[in-house]
mmCIF file of C-alpha atoms in Angstrom:
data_model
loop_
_atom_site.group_PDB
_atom_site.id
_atom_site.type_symbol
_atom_site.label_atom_id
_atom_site.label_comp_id
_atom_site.label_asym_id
_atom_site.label_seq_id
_atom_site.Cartn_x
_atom_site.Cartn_y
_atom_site.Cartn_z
ATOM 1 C CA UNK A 1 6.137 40.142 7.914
ATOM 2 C CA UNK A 2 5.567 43.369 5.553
ATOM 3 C CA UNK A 3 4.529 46.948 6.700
ATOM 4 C CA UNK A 4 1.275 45.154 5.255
ATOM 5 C CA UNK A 5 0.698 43.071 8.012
ATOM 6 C CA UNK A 6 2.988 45.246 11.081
ATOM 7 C CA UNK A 7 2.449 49.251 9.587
ATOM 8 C CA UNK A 8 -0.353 52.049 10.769
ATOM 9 C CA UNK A 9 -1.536 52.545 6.801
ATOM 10 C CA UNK A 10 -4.751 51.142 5.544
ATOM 11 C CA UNK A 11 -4.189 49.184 2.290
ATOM 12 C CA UNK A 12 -6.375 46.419 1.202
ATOM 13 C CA UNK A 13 -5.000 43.663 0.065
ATOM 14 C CA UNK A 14 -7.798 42.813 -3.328
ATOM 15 C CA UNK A 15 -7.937 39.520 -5.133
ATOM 16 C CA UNK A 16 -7.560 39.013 -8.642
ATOM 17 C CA UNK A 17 -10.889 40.805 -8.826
ATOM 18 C CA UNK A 18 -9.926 43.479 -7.138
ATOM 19 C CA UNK A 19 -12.427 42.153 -4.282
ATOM 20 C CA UNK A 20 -11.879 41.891 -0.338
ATOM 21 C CA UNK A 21 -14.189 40.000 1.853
ATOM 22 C CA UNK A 22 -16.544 41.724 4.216
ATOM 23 C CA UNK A 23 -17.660 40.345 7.285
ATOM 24 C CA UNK A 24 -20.846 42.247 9.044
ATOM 25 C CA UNK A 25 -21.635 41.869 12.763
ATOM 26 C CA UNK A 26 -23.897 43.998 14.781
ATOM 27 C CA UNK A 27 -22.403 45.742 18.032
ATOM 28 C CA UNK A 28 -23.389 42.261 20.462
ATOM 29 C CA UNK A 29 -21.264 40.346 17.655
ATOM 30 C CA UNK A 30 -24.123 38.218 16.176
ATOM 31 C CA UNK A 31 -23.027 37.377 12.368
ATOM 32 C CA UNK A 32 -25.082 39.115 9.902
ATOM 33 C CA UNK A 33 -23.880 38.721 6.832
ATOM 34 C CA UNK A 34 -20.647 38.329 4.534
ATOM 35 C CA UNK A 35 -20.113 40.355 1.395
ATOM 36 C CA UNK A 36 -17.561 41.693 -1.050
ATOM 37 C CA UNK A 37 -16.048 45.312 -1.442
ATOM 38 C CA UNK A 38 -13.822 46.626 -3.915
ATOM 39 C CA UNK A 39 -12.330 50.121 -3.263
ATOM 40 C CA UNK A 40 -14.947 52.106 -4.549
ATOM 41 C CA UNK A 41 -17.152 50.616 -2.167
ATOM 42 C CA UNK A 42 -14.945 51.378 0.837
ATOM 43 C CA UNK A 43 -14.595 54.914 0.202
ATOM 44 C CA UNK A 44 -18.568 55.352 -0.273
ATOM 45 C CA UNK A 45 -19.283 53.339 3.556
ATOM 46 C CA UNK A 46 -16.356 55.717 4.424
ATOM 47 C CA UNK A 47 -17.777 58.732 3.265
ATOM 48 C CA UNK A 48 -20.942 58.215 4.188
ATOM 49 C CA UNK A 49 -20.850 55.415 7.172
ATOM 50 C CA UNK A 50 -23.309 53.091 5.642
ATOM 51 C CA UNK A 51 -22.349 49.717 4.427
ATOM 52 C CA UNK A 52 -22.009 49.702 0.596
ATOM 53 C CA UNK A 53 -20.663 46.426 -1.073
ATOM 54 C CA UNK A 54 -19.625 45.444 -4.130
ATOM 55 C CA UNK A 55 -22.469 42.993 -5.790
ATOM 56 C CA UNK A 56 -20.986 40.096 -8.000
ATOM 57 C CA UNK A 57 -24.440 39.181 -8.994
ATOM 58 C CA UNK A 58 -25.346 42.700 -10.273
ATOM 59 C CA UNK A 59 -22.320 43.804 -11.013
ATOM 60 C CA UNK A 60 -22.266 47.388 -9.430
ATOM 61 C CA UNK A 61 -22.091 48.851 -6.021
ATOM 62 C CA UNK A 62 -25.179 48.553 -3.656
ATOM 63 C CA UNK A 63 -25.756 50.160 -0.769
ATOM 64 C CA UNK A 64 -27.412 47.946 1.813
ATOM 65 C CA UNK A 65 -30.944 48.909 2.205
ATOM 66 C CA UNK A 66 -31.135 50.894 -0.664
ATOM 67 C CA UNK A 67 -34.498 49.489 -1.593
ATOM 68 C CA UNK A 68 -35.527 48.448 1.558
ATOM 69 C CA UNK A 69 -34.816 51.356 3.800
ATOM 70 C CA UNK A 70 -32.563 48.409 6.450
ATOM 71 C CA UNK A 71 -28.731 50.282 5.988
ATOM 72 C CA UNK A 72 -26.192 49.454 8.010
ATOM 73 C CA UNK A 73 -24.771 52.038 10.511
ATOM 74 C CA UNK A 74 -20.986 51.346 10.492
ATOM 75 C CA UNK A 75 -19.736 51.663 13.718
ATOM 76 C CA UNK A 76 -16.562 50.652 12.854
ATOM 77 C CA UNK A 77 -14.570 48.801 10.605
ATOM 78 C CA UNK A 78 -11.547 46.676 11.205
ATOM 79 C CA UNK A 79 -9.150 45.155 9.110
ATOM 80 C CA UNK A 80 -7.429 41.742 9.288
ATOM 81 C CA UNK A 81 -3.562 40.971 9.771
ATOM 82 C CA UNK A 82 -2.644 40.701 6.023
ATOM 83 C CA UNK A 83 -5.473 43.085 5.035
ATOM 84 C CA UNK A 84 -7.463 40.911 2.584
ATOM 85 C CA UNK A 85 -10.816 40.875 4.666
ATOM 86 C CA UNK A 86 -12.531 43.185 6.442
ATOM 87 C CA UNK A 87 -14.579 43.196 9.770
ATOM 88 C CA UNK A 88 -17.518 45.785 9.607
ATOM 89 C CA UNK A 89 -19.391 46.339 13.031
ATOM 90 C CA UNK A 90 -22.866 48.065 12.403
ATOM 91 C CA UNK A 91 -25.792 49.085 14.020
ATOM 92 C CA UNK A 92 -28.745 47.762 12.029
ATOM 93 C CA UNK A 93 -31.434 49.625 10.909
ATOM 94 C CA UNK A 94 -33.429 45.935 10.183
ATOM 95 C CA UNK A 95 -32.945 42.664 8.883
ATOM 96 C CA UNK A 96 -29.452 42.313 7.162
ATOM 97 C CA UNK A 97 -31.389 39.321 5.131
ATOM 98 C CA UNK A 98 -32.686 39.761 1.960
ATOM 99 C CA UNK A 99 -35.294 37.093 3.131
ATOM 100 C CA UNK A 100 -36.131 38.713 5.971
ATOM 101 C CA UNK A 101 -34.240 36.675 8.007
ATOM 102 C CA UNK A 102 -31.969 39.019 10.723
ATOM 103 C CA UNK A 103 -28.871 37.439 10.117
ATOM 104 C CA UNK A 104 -27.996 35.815 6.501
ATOM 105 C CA UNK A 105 -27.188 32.452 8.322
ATOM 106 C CA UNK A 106 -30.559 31.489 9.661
ATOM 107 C CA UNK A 107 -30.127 28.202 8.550
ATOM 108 C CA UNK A 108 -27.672 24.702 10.224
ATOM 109 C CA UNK A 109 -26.501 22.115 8.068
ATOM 110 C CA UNK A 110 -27.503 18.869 9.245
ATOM 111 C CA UNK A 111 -26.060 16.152 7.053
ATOM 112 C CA UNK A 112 -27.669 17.191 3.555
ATOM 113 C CA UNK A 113 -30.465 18.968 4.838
ATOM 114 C CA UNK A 114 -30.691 22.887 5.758
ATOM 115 C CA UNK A 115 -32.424 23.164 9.777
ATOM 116 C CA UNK A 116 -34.076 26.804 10.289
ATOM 117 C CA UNK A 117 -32.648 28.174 13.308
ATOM 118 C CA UNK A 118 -35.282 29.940 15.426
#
């Protein structure tokens, strides 16, 4: 094991695109949503202590809810062991969807059909 994985200093681990993974839970744990940062993006939810991702689509940062007035409230953030993904806990100021939904996984697989989930 490195200091990485064992050491008291933040340093993300980015992939070849200089990405980490984002998971975001609310405060009771329910999944939200997943996303990507890069370390621009970090620094800006650090500064200001709402979410801001990295979009792959658009190509820039985005703060969440910056057109729809629903930012996340970080509450805290947590890292995993090697440091490649990231654990954000928020306090949700509406749906995380884009859809509308709450969460971004509003839907079960069943076989090769998609199920709503209530």
């Amino acid at each position: 094991m490195d200091h990485r994985e064992q050491g008291s200093t933040f340093q993300p681990k980015f992939d070849a695109n200089g990405l980490v993974t984002a998971v975001v839970s609310d405060r009771a744990g329910a999944l939200l949503m997943v996303a990507h940062m890069n370390a621009d993006a970090i620094a800006a939810t650090q500064a200001s202590g709402e979410a801001t991702f990295w979009s792959r689509s658009r190509g820039r940062l985005w703060k969440k809810g910056e057109t729809s007035g629903n930012v996340l409230r970080v509450a805290e953030m947590r890292v995993d062991c090697d440091q490649d993904a990231l654990w954000l806990i928020v306090d949700a100021a509406g749906p995380a969807c884009h859809t509308g939904a709450t969460s971004c996984f509003y839907r079960r697989v069943d076989g090769d059909r998609l199920e709503r989930i209530v």
